[in-house]
XYZ file of C-alpha atoms in Angstrom:
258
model
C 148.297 -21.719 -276.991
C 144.627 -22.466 -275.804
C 145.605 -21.349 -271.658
C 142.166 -21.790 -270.795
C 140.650 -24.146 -272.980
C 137.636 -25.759 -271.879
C 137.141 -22.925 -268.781
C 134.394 -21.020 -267.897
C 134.843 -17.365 -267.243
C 132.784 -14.899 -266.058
C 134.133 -11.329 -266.890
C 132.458 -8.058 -265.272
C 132.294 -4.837 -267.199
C 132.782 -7.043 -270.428
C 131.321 -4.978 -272.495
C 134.148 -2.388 -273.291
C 137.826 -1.522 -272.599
C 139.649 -3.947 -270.544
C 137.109 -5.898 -270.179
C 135.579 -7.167 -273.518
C 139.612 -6.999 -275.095
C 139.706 -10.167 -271.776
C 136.560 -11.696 -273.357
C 138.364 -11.733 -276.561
C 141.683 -12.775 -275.922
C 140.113 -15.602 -272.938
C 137.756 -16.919 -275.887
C 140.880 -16.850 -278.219
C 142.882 -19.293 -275.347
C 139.672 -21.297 -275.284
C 137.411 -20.517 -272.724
C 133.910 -20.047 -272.901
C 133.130 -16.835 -271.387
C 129.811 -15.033 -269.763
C 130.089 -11.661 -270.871
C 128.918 -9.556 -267.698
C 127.698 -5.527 -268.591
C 125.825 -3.336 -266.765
C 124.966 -1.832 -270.459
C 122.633 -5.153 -271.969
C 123.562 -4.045 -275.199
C 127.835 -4.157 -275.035
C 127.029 -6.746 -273.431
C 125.529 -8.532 -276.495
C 127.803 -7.025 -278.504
C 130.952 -8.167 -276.631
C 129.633 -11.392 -276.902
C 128.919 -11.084 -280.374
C 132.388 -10.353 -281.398
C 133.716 -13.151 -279.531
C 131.190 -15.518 -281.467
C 132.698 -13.652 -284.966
C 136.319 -14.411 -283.621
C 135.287 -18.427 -283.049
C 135.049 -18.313 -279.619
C 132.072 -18.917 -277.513
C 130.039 -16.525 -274.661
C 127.183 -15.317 -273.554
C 125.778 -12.148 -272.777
C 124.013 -10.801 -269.254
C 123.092 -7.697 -268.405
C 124.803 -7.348 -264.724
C 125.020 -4.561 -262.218
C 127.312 -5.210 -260.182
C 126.553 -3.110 -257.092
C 123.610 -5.332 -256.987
C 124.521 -9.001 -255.475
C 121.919 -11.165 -256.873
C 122.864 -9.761 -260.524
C 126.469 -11.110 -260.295
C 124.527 -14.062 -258.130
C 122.959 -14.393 -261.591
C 126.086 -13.794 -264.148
C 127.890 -17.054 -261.946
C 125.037 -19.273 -261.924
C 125.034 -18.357 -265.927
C 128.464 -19.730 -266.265
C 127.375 -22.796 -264.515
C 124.030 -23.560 -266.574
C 125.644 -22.757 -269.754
C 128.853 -24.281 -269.344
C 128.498 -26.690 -266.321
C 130.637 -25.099 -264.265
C 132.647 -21.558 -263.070
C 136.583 -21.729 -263.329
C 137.899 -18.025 -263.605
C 135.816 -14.841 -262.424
C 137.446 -11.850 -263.641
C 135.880 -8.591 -261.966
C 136.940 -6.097 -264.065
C 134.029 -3.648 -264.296
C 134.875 -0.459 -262.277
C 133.763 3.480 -263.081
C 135.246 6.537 -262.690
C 135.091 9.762 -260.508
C 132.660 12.055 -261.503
C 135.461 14.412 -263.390
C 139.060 14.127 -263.840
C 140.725 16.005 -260.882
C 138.137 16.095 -258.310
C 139.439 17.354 -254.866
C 138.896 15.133 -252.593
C 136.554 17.311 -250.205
C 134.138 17.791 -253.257
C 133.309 14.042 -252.855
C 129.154 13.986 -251.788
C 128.309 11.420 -249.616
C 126.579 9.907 -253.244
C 129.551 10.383 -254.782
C 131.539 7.941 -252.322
C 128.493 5.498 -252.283
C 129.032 5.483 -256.137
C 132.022 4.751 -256.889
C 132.139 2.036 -253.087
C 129.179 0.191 -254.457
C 131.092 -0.574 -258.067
C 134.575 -0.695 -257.543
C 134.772 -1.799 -253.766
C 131.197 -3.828 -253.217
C 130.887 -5.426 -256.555
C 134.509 -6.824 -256.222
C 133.147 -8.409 -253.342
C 129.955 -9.527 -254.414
C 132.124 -11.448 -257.122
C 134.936 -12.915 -254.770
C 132.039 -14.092 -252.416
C 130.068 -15.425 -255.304
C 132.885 -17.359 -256.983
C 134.162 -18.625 -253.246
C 130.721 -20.168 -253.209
C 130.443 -21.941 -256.124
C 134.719 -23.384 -255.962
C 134.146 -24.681 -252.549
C 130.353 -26.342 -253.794
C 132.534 -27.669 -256.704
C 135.626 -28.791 -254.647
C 138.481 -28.524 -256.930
C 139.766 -24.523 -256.857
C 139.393 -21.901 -258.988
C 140.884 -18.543 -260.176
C 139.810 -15.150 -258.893
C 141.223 -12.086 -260.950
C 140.434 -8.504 -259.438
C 140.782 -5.068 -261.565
C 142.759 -2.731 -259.083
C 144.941 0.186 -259.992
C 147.869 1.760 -259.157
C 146.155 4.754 -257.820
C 145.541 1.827 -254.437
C 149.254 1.535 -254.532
C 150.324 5.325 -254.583
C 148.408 8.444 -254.522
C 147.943 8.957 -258.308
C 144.698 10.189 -259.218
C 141.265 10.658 -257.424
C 141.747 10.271 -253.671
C 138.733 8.331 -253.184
C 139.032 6.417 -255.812
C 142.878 5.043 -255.268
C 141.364 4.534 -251.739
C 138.442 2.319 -252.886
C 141.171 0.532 -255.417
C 143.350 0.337 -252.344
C 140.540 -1.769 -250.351
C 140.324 -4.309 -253.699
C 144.574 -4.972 -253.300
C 143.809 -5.676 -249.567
C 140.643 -7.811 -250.177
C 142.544 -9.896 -253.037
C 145.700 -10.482 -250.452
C 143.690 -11.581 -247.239
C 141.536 -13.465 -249.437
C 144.128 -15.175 -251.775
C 145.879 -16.083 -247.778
C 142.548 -17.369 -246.074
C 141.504 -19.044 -249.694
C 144.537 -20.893 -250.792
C 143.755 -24.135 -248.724
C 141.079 -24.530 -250.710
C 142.984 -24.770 -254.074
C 141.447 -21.140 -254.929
C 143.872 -18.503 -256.024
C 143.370 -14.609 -256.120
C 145.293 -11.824 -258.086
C 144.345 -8.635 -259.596
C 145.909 -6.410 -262.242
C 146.793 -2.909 -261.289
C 146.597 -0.542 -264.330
C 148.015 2.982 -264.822
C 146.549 5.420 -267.512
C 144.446 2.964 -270.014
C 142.336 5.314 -272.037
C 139.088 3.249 -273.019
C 135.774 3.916 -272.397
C 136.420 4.740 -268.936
C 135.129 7.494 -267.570
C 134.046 8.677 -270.757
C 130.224 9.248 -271.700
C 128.049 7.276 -273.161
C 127.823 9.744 -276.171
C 131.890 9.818 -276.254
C 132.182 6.002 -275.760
C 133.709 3.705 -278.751
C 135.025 7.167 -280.368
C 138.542 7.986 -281.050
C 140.672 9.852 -278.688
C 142.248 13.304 -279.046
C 145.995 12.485 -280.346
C 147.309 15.261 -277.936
C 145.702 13.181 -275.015
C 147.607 10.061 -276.281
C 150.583 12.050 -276.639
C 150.502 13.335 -273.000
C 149.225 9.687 -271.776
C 152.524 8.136 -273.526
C 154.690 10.476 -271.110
C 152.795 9.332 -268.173
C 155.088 6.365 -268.342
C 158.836 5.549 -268.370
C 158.259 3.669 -271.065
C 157.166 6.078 -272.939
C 154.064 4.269 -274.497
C 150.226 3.843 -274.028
C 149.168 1.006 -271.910
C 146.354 -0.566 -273.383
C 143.423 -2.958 -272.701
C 145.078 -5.731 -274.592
C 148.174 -5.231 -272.225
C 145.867 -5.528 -269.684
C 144.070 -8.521 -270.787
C 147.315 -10.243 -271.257
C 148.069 -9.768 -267.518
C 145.133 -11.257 -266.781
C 145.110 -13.943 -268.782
C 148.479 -14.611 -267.080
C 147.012 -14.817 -263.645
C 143.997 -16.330 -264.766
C 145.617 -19.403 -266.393
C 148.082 -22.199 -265.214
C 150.852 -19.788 -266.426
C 150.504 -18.416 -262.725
C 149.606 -21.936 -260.755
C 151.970 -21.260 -258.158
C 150.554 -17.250 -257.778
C 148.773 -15.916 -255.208
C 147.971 -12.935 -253.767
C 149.805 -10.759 -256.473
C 148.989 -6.964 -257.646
C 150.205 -7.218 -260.804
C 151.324 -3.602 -262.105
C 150.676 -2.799 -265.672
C 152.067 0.818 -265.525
C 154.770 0.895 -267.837
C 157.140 1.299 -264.890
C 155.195 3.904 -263.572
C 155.984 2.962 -259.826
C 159.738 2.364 -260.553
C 160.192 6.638 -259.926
């Protein structure tokens, strides 16, 4: 349907899960993507597969806790491609085990998982505000939240981290809209990737009992995906959603109907 042919897209955490199934599907609708990784080499890779599937990107090693790395991963889009049109920060990490009470958290556990999920959002949003208003005709912001920062569901921390990127896409989406800039972010339940997981455990498959007991997780009875979760995002990343702003977009598999 080519919904974002001829944009440039910068996509955080590209390298695996819900990230580098966006690079695919983006490239696939025609954009020419920067694929963003902390991990240089998924990062190649994610931008290797894109090149195998047609489409075009680029690969950057990017932290994003760091602002002159995702500084670096938008001026990328602009001397490769002339320009920045979507910024998708998707990459995001996990407690440090499944289950973690809440008054385990270490003060360097907080600052972990605040300085990916909660400051490297906003090094993004700032970073793509900057470079819309310098080119003067909008842009498209998409955030990865969760739906542990609409309910309690999960790590307290966390959903409460996830909970500040919902807030920072709706005050931002409200103070950027006069400026043709519009900002959304998708809101995931249980996506099993490479999330969480070790690098050792990464890109292997999952224990069918775990996928069995994810399935039930969800009224719908079936595993939410990256590619579902791409497809949201391509959504609110494209003209599809022109008139959308300010949206957390569940992907939950009605998960926050009960």
């Amino acid at each position: 349907m080519n919904l974002l042919q001829g944009k440039s897209v910068v996509i955080t955490g590209a390298g695996s899960g819900i990230g580098l199934a966006s690079a695919l599907l983006f490239a696939r609708e025609g954009a020419r993507v920067v694929c963003a990784d902390i991990r240089g080499q998924w990062a190649e890779d994610a931008a290797r597969a894109v090149a195998e599937g047609g489409g075009t990107a680029v690969a950057l090693t990017c932290d994003v806790s760091n602002a002159a790395d995702v500084d670096a991963a938008v001026q990328r889009a602009v001397d490769e491609f002339g320009r920045l049109d979507v910024m998708f920060n998707n990459a995001g990490i996990a407690s440090n085990r499944v289950g973690q009470p809440f008054e385990e958290h270490t003060d360097a556990d907080v600052e972990r998982l605040f300085a990916v999920n909660g400051r490297g959002v906003f090094h993004g949003c700032r970073a793509a505000v900057v470079q819309f208003k310098k080119q003067g005709d909008g842009g498209v912001i998409v955030n990865t939240g969760s739906i542990a920062g609409i309910v309690g569901w999960g790590s307290v921390v966390y959903g409460s981290i996830k909970a500040m990127v919902i807030q920072l896409t709706r005050a931002l989406a409200a103070e950027a809209a006069p400026h043709g800039i519009r900002v959304n972010c998708v809101c995931p339940a249980a996506v099993l990737t490479n999330f969480g997981r070790s690098d050792d455990d990464a890109f292997t498959e999952l224990d069918p009992e775990l996928l069995d007991m994810a399935k039930t997780l969800h009224p719908l009875g079936r595993l939410i995906t990256a590619e579902d979760c791409a497809s949201a995002a391509l959504y609110l990343a494209s003209d599809m959603s022109a008139n959308v702003t300010g949206l957390a977009l569940p992907v939950d598999g009605g998960y926050l109907t009960k």
